[in-house]
mmCIF file of C-alpha atoms in Angstrom:
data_model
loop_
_atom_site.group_PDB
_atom_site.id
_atom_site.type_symbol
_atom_site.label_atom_id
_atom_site.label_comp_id
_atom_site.label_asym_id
_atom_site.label_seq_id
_atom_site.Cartn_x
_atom_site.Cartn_y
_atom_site.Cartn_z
ATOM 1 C CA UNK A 1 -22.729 -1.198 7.441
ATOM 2 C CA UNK A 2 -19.651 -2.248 9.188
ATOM 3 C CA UNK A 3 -21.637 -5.620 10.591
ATOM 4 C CA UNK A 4 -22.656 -6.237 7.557
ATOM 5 C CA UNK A 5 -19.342 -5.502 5.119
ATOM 6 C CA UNK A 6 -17.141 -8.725 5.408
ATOM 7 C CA UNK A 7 -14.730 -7.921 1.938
ATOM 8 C CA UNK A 8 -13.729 -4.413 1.572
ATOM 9 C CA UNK A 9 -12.705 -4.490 -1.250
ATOM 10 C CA UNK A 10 -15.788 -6.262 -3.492
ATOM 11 C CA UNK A 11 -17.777 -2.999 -1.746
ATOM 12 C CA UNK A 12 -14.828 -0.550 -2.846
ATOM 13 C CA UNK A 13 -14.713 -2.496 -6.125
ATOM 14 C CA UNK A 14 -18.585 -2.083 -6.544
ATOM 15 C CA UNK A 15 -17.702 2.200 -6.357
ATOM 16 C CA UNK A 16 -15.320 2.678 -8.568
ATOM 17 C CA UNK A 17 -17.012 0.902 -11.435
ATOM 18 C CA UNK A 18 -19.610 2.618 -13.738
ATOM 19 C CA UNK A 19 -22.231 3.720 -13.578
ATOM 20 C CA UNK A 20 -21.017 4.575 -10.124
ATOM 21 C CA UNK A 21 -18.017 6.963 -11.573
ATOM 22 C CA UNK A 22 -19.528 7.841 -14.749
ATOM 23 C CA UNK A 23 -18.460 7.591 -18.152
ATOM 24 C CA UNK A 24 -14.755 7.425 -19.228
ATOM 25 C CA UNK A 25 -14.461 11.427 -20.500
ATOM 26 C CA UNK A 26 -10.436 10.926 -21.817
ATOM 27 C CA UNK A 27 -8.851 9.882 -24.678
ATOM 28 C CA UNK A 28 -7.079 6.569 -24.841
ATOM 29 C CA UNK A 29 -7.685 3.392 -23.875
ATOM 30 C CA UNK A 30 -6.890 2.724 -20.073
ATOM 31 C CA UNK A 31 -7.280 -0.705 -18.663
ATOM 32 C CA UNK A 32 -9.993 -0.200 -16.754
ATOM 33 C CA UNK A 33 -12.582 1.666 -19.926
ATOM 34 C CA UNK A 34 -14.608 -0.541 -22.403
ATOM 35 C CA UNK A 35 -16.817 -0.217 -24.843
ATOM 36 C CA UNK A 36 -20.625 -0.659 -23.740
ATOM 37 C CA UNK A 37 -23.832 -0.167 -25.513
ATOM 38 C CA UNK A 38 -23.735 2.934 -23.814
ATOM 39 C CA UNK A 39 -20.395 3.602 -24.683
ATOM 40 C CA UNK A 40 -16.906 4.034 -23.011
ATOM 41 C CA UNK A 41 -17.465 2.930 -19.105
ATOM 42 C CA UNK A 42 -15.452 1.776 -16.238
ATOM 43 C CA UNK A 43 -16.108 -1.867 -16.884
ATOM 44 C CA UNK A 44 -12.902 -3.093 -14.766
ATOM 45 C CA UNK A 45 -11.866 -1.674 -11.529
ATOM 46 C CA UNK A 46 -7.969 -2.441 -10.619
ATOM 47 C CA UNK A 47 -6.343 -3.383 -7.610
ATOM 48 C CA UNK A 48 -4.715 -0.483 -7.686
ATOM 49 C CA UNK A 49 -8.305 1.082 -6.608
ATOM 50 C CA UNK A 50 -8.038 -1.138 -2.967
ATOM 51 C CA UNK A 51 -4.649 0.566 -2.109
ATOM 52 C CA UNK A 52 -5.783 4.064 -3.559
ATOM 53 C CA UNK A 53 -8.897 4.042 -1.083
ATOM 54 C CA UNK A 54 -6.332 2.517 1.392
ATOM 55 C CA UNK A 55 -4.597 5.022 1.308
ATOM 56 C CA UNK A 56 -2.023 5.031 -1.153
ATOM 57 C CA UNK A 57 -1.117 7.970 -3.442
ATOM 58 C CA UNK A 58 1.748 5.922 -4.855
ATOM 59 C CA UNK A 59 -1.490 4.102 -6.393
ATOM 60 C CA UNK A 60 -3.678 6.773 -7.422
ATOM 61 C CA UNK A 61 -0.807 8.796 -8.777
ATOM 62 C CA UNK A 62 -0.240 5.196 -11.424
ATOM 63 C CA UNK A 63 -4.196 5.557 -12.200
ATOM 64 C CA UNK A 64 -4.477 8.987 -12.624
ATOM 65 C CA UNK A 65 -1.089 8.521 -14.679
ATOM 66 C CA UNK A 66 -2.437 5.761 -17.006
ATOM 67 C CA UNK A 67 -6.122 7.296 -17.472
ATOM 68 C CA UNK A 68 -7.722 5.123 -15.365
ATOM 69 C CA UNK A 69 -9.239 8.000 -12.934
ATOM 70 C CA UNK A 70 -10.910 10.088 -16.147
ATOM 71 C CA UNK A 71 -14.218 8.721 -15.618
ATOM 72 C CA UNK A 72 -17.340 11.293 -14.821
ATOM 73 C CA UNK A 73 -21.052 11.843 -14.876
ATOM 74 C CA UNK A 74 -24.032 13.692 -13.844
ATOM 75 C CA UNK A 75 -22.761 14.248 -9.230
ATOM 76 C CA UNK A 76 -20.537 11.562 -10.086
ATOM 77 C CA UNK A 77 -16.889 10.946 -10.944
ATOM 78 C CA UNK A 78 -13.651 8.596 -10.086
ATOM 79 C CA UNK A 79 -12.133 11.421 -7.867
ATOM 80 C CA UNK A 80 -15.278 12.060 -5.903
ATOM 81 C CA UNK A 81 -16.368 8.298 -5.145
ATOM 82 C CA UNK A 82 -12.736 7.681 -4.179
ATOM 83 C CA UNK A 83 -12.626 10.706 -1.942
ATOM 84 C CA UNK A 84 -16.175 9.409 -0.412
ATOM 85 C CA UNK A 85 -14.696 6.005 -0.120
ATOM 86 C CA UNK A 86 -11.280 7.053 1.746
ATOM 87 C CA UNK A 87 -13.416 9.328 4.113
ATOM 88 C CA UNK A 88 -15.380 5.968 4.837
ATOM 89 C CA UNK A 89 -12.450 4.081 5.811
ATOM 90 C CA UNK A 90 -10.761 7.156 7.192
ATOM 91 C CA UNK A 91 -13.517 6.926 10.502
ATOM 92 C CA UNK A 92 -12.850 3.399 10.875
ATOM 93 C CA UNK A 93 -11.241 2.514 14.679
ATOM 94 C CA UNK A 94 -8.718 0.321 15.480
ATOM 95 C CA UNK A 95 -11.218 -1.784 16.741
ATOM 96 C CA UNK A 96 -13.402 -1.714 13.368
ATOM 97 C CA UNK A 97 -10.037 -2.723 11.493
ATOM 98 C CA UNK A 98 -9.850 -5.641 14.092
ATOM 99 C CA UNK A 99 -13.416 -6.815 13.804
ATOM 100 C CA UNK A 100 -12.223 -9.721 11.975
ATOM 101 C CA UNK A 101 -9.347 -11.514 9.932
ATOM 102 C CA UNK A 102 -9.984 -10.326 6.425
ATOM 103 C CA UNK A 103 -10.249 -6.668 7.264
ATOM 104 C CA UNK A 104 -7.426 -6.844 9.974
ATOM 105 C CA UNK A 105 -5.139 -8.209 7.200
ATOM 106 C CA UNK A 106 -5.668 -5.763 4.857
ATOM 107 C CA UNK A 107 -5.403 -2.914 7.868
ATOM 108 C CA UNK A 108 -2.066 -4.716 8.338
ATOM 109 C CA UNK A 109 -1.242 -3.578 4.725
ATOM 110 C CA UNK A 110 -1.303 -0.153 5.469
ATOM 111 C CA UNK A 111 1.523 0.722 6.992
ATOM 112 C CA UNK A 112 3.213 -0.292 3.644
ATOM 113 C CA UNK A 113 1.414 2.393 1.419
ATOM 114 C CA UNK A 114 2.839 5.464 3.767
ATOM 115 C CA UNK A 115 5.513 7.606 2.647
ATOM 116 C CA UNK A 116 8.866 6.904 4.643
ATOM 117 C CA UNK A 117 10.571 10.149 6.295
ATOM 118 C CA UNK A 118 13.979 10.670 6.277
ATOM 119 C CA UNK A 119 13.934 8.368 9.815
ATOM 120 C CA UNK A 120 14.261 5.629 7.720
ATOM 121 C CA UNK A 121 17.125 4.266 5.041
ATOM 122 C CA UNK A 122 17.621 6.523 1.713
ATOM 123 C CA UNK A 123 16.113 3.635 -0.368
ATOM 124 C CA UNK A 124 13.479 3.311 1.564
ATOM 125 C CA UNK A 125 12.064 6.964 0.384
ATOM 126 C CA UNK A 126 12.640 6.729 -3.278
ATOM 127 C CA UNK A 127 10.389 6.326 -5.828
ATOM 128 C CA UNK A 128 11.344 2.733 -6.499
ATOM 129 C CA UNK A 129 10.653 1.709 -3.085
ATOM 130 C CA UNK A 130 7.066 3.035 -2.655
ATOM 131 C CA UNK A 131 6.266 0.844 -6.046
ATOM 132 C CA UNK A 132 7.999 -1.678 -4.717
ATOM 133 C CA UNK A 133 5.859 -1.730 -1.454
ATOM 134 C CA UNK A 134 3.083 -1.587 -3.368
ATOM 135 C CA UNK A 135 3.755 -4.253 -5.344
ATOM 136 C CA UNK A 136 4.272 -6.268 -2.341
ATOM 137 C CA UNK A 137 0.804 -4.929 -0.802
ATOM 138 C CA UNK A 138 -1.124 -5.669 -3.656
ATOM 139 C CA UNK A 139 0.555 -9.909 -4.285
ATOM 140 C CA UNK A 140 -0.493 -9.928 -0.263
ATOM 141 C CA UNK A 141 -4.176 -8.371 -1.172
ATOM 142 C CA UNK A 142 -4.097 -11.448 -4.162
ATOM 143 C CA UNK A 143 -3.327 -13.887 -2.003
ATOM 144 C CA UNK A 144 -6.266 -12.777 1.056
ATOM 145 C CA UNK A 145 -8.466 -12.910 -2.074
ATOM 146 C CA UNK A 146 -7.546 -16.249 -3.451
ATOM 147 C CA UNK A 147 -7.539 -17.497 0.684
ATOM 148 C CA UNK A 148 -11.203 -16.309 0.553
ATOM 149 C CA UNK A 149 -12.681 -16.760 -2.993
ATOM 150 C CA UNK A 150 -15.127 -19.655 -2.109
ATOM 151 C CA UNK A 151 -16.691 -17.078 0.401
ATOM 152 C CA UNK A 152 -16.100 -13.726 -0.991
ATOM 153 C CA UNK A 153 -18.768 -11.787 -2.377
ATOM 154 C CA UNK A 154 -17.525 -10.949 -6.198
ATOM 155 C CA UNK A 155 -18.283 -7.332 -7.725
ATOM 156 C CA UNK A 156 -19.878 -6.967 -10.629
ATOM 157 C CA UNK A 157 -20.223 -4.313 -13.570
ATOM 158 C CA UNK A 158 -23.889 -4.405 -14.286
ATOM 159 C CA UNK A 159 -24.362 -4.330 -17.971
ATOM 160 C CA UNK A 160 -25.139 -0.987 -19.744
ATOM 161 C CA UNK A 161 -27.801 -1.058 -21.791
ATOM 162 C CA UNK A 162 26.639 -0.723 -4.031
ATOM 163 C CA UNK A 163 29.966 -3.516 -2.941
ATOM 164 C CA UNK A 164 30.743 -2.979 0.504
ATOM 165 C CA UNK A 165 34.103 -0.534 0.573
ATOM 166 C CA UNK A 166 35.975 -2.980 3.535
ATOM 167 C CA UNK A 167 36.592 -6.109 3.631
ATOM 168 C CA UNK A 168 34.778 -6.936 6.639
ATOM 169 C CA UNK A 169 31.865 -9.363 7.482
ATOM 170 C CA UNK A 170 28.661 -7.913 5.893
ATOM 171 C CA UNK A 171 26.019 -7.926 7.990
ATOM 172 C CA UNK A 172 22.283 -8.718 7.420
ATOM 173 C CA UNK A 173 19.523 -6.103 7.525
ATOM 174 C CA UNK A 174 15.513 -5.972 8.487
ATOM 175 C CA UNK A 175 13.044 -4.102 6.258
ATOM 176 C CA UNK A 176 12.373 -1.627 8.849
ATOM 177 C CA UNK A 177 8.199 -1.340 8.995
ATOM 178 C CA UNK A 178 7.819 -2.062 12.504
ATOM 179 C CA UNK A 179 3.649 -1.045 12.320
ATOM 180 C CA UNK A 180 3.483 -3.541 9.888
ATOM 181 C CA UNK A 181 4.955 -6.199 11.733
ATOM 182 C CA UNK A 182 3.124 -5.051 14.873
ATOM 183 C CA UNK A 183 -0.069 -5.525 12.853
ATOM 184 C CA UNK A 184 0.780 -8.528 11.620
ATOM 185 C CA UNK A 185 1.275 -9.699 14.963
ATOM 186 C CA UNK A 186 -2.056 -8.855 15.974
ATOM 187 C CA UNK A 187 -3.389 -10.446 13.539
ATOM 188 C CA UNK A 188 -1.427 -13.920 14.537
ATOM 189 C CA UNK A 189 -2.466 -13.543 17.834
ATOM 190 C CA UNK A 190 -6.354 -13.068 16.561
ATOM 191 C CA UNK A 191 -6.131 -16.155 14.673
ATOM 192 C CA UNK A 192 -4.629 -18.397 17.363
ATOM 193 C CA UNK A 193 -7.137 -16.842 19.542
ATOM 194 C CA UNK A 194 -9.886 -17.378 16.933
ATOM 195 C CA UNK A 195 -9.285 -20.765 15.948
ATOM 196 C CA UNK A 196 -9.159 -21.714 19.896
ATOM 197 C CA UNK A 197 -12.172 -20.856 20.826
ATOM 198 C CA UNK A 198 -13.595 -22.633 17.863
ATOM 199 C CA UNK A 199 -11.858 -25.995 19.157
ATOM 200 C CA UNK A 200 -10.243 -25.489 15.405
ATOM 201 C CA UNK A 201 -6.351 -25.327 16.411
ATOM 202 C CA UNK A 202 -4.628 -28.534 16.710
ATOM 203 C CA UNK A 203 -0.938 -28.751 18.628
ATOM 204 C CA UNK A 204 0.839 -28.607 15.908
ATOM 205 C CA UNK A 205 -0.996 -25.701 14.259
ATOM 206 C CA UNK A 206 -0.896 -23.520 17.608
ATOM 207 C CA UNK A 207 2.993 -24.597 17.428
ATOM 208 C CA UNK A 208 3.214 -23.006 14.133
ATOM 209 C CA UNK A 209 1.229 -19.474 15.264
ATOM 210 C CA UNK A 210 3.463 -19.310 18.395
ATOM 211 C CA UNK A 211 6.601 -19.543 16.062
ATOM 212 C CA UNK A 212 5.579 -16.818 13.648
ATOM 213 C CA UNK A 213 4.295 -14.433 16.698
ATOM 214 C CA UNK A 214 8.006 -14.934 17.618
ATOM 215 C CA UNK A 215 9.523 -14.481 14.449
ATOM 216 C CA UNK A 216 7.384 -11.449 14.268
ATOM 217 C CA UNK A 217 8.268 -10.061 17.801
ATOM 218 C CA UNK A 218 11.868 -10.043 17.090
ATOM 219 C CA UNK A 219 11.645 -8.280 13.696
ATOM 220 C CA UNK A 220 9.572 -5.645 15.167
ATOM 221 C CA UNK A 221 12.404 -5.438 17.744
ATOM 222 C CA UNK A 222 15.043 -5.456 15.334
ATOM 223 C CA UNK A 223 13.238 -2.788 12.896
ATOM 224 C CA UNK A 224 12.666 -0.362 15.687
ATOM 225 C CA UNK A 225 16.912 -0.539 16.749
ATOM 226 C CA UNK A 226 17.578 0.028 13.045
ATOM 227 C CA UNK A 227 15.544 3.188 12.709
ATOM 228 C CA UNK A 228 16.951 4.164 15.962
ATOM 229 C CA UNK A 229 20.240 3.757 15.022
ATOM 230 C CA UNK A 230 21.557 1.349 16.934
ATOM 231 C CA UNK A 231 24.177 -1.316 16.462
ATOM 232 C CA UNK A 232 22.386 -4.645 16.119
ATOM 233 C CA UNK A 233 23.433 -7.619 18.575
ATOM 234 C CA UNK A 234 25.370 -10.486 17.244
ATOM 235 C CA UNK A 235 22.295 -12.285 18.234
ATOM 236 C CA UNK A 236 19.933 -10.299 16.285
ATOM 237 C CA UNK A 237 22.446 -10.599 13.264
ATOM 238 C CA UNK A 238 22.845 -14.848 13.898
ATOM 239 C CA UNK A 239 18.700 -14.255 13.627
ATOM 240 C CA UNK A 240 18.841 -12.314 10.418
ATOM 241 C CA UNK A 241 21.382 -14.972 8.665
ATOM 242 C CA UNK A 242 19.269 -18.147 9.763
ATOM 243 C CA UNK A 243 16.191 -16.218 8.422
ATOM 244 C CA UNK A 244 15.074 -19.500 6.448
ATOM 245 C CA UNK A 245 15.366 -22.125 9.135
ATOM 246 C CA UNK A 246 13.437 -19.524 11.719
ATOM 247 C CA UNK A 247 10.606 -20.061 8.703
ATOM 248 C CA UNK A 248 11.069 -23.635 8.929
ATOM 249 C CA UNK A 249 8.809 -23.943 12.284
ATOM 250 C CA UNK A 250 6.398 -22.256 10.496
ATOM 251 C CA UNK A 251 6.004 -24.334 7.078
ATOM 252 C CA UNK A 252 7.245 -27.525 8.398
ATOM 253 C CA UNK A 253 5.381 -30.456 7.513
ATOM 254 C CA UNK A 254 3.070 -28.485 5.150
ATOM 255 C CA UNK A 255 2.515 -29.835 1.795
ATOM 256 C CA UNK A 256 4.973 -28.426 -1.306
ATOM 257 C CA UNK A 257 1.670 -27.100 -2.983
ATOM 258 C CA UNK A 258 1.069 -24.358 0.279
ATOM 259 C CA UNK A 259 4.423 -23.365 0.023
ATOM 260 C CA UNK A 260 4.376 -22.352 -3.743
ATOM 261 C CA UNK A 261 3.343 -18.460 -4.523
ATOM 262 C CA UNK A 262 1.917 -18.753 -7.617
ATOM 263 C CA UNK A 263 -2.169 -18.587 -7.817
ATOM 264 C CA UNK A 264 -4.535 -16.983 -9.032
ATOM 265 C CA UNK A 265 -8.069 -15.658 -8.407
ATOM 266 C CA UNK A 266 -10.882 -13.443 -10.222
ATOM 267 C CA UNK A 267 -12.296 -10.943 -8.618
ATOM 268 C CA UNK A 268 -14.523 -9.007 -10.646
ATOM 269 C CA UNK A 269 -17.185 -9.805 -13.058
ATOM 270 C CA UNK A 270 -17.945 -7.532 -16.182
ATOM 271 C CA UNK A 271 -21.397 -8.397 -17.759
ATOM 272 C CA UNK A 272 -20.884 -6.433 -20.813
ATOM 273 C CA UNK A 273 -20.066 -8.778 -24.333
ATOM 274 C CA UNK A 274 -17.432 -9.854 -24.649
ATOM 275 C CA UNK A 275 -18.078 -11.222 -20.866
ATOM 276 C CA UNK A 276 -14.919 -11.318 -19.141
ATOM 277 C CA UNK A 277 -13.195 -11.482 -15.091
ATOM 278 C CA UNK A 278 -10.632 -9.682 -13.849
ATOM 279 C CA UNK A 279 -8.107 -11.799 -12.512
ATOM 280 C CA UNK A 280 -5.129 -11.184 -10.067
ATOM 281 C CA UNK A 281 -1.976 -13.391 -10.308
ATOM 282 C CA UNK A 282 1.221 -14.323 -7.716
ATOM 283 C CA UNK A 283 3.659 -15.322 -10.388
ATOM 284 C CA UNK A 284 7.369 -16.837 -9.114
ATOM 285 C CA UNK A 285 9.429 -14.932 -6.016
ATOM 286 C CA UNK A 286 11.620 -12.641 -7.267
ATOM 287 C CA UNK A 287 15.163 -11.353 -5.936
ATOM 288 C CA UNK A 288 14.982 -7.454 -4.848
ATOM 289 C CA UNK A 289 18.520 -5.982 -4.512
ATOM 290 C CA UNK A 290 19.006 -2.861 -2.112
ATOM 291 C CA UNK A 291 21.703 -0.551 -0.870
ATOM 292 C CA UNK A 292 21.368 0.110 2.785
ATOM 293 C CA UNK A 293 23.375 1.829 5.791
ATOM 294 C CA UNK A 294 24.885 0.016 8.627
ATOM 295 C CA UNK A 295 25.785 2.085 11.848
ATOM 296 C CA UNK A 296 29.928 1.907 11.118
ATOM 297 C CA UNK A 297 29.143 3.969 7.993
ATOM 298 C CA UNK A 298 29.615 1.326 5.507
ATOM 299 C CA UNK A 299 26.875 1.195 2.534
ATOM 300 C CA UNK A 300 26.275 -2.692 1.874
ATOM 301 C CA UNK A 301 24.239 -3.784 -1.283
ATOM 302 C CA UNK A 302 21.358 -6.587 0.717
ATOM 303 C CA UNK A 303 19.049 -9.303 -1.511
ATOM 304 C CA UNK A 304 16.015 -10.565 -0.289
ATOM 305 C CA UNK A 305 13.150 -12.147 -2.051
ATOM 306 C CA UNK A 306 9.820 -10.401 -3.514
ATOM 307 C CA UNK A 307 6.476 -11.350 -4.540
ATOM 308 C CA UNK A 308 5.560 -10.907 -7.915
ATOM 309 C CA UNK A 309 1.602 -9.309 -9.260
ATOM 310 C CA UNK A 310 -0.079 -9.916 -12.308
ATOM 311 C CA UNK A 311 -3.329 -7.960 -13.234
ATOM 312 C CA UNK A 312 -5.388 -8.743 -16.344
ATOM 313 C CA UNK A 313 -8.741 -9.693 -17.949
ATOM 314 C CA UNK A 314 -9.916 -13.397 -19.043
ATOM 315 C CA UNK A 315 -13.077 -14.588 -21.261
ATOM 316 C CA UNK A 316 -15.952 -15.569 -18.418
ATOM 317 C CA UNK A 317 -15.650 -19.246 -19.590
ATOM 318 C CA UNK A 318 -12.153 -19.256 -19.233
ATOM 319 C CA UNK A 319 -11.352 -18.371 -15.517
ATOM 320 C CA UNK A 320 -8.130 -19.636 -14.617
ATOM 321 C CA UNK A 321 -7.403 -22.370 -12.206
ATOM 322 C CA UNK A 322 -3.965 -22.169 -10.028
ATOM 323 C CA UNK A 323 -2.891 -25.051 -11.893
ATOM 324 C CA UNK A 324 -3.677 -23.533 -15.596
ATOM 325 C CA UNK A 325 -1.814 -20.011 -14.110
ATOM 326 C CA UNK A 326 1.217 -22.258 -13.142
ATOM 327 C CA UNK A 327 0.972 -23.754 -16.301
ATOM 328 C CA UNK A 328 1.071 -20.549 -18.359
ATOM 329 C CA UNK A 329 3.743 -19.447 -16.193
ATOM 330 C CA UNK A 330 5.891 -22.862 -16.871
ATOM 331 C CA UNK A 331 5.238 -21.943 -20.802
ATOM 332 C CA UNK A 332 5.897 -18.487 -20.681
ATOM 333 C CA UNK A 333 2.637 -17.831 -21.466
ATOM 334 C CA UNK A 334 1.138 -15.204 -18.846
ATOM 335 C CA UNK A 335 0.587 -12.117 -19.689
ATOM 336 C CA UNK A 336 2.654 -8.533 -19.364
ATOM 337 C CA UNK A 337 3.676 -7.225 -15.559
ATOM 338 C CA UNK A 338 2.182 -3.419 -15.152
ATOM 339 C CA UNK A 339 3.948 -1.063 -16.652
ATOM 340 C CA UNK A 340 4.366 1.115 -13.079
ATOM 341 C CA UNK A 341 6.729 -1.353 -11.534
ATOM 342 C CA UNK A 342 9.523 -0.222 -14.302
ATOM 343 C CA UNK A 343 10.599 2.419 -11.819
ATOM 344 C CA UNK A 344 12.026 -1.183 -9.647
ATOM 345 C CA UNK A 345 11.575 -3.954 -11.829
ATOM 346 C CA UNK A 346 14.718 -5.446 -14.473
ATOM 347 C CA UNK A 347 14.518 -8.337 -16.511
#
């Protein structure tokens, strides 16, 4: 199986779908139910799904909440498949995780869907800030699958017959997840690795992968002292503030088109009439605001930038193109953000 599997989540995707989970048994209409010649199945699985199986309960909590876990059938239902699926992944080694890019990326993810203790800042363990880190797992998830969508397999549904209180200097801050950045880091050191052996990695390319594992090294640093405690160094502040020219050895020289967040990519198929794709959409970076404790006591309100996740369904002759989604986006055009990220999210 684990030879075999390259995308994770086309197999998790293939599930949680009917006739895998049944028939939907509730009584509205969730996103993920339609209306089949058999009547009301799981046509649509959701991203939401990856991160439940991932791990998340943040995710299944916004399923179960919006109906779309009431599906069930003869020794089948949503609950059990996902608890079969998470067991699955559960038994998976580092080393599995690692066996290649795609599935070390999304292991990378992980350490964004846990609950934060009360090591860690007060608004990182709110309610806002688990959706939040979801949001941002699931626009990093959209953008592996739009990275890989001329080689991923696609699932299918088979058709049914604060201000700061002193004037003094305010001081930057690190989102402290220093697994994620460790994993990330792994995973920059895999692809350097990777792409060397191939003979794939020209200088300036291995000059960009040496930057980011630095970058990445020093955050993981930095987020460690913070949950620690400790006072950051002038240098690690001086870091924090130049943020976007320590990105610039990274992205420069790379075309304004790879720089821009907003794409788009269908993942699943539904065979049903009307035939339609789900699609998953990066729509413009977004500014997250946060209060946040520095050592000295003071309580200093930090902005940093967010991705933005779309999920929704399109006719099968009308799959988007990243230039139609940017497009729709100029106009105004694209369709509602999920309801869940209310809990963060302010127009």
């Amino acid at each position: 199986f684990r030879k075999k599997l390259i995308f994770l989540d086309s197999y998790i995707f293939q599930n949680l779908v009917s006739p895998a989970v049944g028939m939907y048994v509730g009584k509205d209409e969730p996103f993920t139910m339609k209306i089949t010649a058999l009547g009301p199945a799981r046509c649509f699985p959701r991203g939401l799904d990856v991160m439940a199986v991932l791990g998340s309960e943040q995710a299944y909590e916004i399923l179960k909440t919006e109906g779309d876990t009431e599906y069930q059938g003869e020794d089948t239902s949503y609950d059990k498949q996902l608890k079969e699926l998470r067991e699955e992944f559960g038994a998976f080694t580092e080393k599995d995780w690692n066996r290649n890019l795609y599935w070390a990326w999304l292991y990378a993810l992980k350490p964004l869907l846990e609950d934060f203790g009360q090591a860690y800042p007060t608004f990182m363990q709110t309610e806002a800030w688990k959706d939040k880190e979801l949001q941002t797992a699931l626009a990093s998830w959209t953008e592996l699958r739009h990275d890989t969508i001329l080689y991923a397999k696609q699932s299918y549904t088979p058709e049914l017959t604060a201000m700061p209180l002193q004037p003094k200097p305010v001081v930057g801050y690190v989102e402290p997840v220093p697994e994620f950045y460790s994993r990330m880091l792994s995973l920059t050191r895999m692809t350097k690795e990777g792409l060397a052996q191939l003979d794939a990695l020209s200088d300036s390319e291995r000059s960009r992968l040496e930057s980011l594992e630095g970058i990445l090294e020093r955050l993981l640093q930095i987020s460690q002292d913070e949950l620690e405690g400790k006072e950051l160094s002038e240098a690690d502040y001086e870091f924090i503030r130049n943020f976007g020219e320590q990105l610039d050895s990274i992205v420069a020289g790379v075309e304004a088109k790879g720089k821009e967040s907003t794409l788009v990519a269908d993942v699943h198929t539904d065979t049903n009439l009307p035939m339609e794709v789900l699609e998953e959409g990066l729509g413009y970076v977004e500014l997250a605001l946060v209060a946040y404790k520095i050592p000295d006591g003071r309580i200093i309100l930090g902005a940093g930038p967010i991705l933005s996740y779309y999920e929704f369904k399109q006719p099968i002759d009308k799959r988007l193109t990243d230039e139609q989604w940017k497009e729709m986006l100029e106009q105004g055009q694209q369709p509602p953000r999920p309801s869940w990220i209310d809990s963060f999210y302010a127009e």
